[in-house]
CSV table of C-alpha atoms in Angstrom, one decimal:
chain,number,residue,atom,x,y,z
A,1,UNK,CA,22.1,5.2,-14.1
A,2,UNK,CA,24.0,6.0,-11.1
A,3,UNK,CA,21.0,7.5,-9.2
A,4,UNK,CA,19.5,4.3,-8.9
A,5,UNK,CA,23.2,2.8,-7.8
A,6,UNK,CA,23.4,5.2,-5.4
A,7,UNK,CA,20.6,4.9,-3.6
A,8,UNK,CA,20.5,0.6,-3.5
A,9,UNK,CA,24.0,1.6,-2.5
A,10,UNK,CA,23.0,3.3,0.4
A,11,UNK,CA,20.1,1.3,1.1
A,12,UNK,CA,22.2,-2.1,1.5
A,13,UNK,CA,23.5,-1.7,5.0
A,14,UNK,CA,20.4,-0.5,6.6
A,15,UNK,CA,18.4,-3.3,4.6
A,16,UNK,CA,20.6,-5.8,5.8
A,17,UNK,CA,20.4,-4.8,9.6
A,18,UNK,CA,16.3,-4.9,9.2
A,19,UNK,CA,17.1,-8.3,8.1
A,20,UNK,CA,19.3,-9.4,10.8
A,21,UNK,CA,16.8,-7.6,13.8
A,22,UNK,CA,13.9,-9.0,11.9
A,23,UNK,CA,15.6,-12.8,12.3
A,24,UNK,CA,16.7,-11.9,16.1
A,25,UNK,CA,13.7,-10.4,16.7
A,26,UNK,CA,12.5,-13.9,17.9
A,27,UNK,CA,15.0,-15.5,19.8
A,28,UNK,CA,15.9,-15.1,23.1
A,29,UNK,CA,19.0,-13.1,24.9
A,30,UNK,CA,19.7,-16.2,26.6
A,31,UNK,CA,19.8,-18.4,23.5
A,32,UNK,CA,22.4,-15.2,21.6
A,33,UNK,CA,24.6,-15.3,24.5
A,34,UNK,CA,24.3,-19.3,25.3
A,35,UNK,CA,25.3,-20.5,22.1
A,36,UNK,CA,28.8,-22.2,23.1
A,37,UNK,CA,29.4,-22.7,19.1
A,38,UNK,CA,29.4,-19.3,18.2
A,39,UNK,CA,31.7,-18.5,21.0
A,40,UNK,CA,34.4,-20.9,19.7
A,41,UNK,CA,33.1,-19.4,15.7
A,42,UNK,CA,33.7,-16.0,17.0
A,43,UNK,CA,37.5,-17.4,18.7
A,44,UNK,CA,38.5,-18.7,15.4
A,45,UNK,CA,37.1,-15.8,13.1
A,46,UNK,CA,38.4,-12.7,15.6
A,47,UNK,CA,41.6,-14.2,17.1
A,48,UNK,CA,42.8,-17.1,15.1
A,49,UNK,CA,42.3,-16.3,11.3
A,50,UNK,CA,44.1,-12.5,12.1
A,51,UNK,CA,47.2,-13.4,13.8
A,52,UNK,CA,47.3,-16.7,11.1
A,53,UNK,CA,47.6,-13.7,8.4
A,54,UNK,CA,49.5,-11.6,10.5
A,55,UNK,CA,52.4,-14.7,10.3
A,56,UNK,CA,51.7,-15.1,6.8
A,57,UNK,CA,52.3,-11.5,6.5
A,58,UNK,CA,55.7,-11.3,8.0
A,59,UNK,CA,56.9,-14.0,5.9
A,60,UNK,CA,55.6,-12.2,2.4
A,61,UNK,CA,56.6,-8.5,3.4
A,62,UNK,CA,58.3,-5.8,6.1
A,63,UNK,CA,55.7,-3.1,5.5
A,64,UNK,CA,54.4,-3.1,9.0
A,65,UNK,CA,51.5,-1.0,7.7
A,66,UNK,CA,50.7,-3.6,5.2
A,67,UNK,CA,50.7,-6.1,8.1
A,68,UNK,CA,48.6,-4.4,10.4
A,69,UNK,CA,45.9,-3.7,7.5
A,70,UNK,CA,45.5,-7.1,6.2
A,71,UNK,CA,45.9,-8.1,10.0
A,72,UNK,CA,42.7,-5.9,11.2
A,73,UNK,CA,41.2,-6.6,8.0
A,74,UNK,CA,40.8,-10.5,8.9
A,75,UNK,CA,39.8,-10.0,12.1
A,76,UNK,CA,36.8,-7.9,11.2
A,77,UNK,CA,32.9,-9.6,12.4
A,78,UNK,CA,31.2,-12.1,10.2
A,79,UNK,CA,29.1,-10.0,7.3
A,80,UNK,CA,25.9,-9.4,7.0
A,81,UNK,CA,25.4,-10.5,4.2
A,82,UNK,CA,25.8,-14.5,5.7
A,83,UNK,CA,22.5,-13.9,7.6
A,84,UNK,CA,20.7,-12.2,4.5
A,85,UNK,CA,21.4,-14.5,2.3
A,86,UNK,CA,20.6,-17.6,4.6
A,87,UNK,CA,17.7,-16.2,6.0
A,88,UNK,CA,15.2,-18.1,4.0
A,89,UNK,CA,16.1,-21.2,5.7
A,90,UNK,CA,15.2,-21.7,9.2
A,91,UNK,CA,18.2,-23.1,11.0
A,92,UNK,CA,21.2,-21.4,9.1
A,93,UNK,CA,19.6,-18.4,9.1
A,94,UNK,CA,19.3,-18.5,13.4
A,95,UNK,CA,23.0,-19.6,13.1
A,96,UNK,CA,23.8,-17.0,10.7
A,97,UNK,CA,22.3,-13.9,12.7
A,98,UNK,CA,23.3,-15.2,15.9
A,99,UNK,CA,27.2,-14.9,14.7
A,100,UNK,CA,26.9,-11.8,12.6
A,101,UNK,CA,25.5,-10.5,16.2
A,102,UNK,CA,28.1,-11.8,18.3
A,103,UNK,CA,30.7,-11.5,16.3
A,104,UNK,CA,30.0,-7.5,16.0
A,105,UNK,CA,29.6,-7.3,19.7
A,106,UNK,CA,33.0,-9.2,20.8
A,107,UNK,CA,34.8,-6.9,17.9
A,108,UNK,CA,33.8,-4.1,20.1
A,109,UNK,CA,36.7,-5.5,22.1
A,110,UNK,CA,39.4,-7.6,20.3
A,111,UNK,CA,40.1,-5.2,17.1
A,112,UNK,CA,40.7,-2.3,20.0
A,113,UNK,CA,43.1,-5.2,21.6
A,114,UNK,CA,44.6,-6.2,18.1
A,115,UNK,CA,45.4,-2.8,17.3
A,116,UNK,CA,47.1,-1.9,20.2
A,117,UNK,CA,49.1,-4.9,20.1
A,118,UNK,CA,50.2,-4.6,16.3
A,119,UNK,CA,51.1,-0.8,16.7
A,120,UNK,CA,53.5,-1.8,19.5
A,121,UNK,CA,54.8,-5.0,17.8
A,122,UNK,CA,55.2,-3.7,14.7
């Protein structure tokens, strides 16, 4: 039993990227990065929700670790698992991989930021 598990396990991640390429595979770099949506999407989900929660936070506790977790937690990219399970339909699915893909790549900058700032703030 926990053979098979184990391996869909480990297959999940790698399954769901094959997805994700396979739906970017035909749109355009222009059309990723042009998508003026997703950029205010990607505002609200990386910068927005996080330092909501990192108020809530510091109202419900003083565990600065606590707060930074939850914090970095919230401010994590949009899942895969949006675009995999959206993919079947046409338009949400473009949506969906377009933000899971955007989302990861402006990460790459604000959860480096957002840690920085809640290690010296907190």
């Amino acid at each position: 039993i926990m053979e098979p598990i184990s391996f869909v396990g480990g297959i999940t991640t790698p399954l769901s990227m094959v997805v994700i390429g396979s739906n970017m595979a035909g749109y355009s770099l222009k059309k990723v990065l042009g998508e003026r949506k997703m950029y205010i999407i990607a505002v609200i989900r990386l910068l927005l929700i996080p330092a909501l929660w990192a108020g809530i936070m510091c109202l419900l506790t003083d565990n600065a670790d606590l707060i930074r977790v939850v914090t970095l937690t919230m401010g994590m990219p949009v899942g895969s698992l949006v675009a995999m399970g959206s993919s079947k339909y046409k338009r949400q699915g473009e949506a969906a991989s377009v933000s899971v893909v955007l989302t990861t790549l402006l990460s790459m900058i604000t959860i480096p930021i957002m840690a920085v700032i809640l290690w010296r703030v907190l």
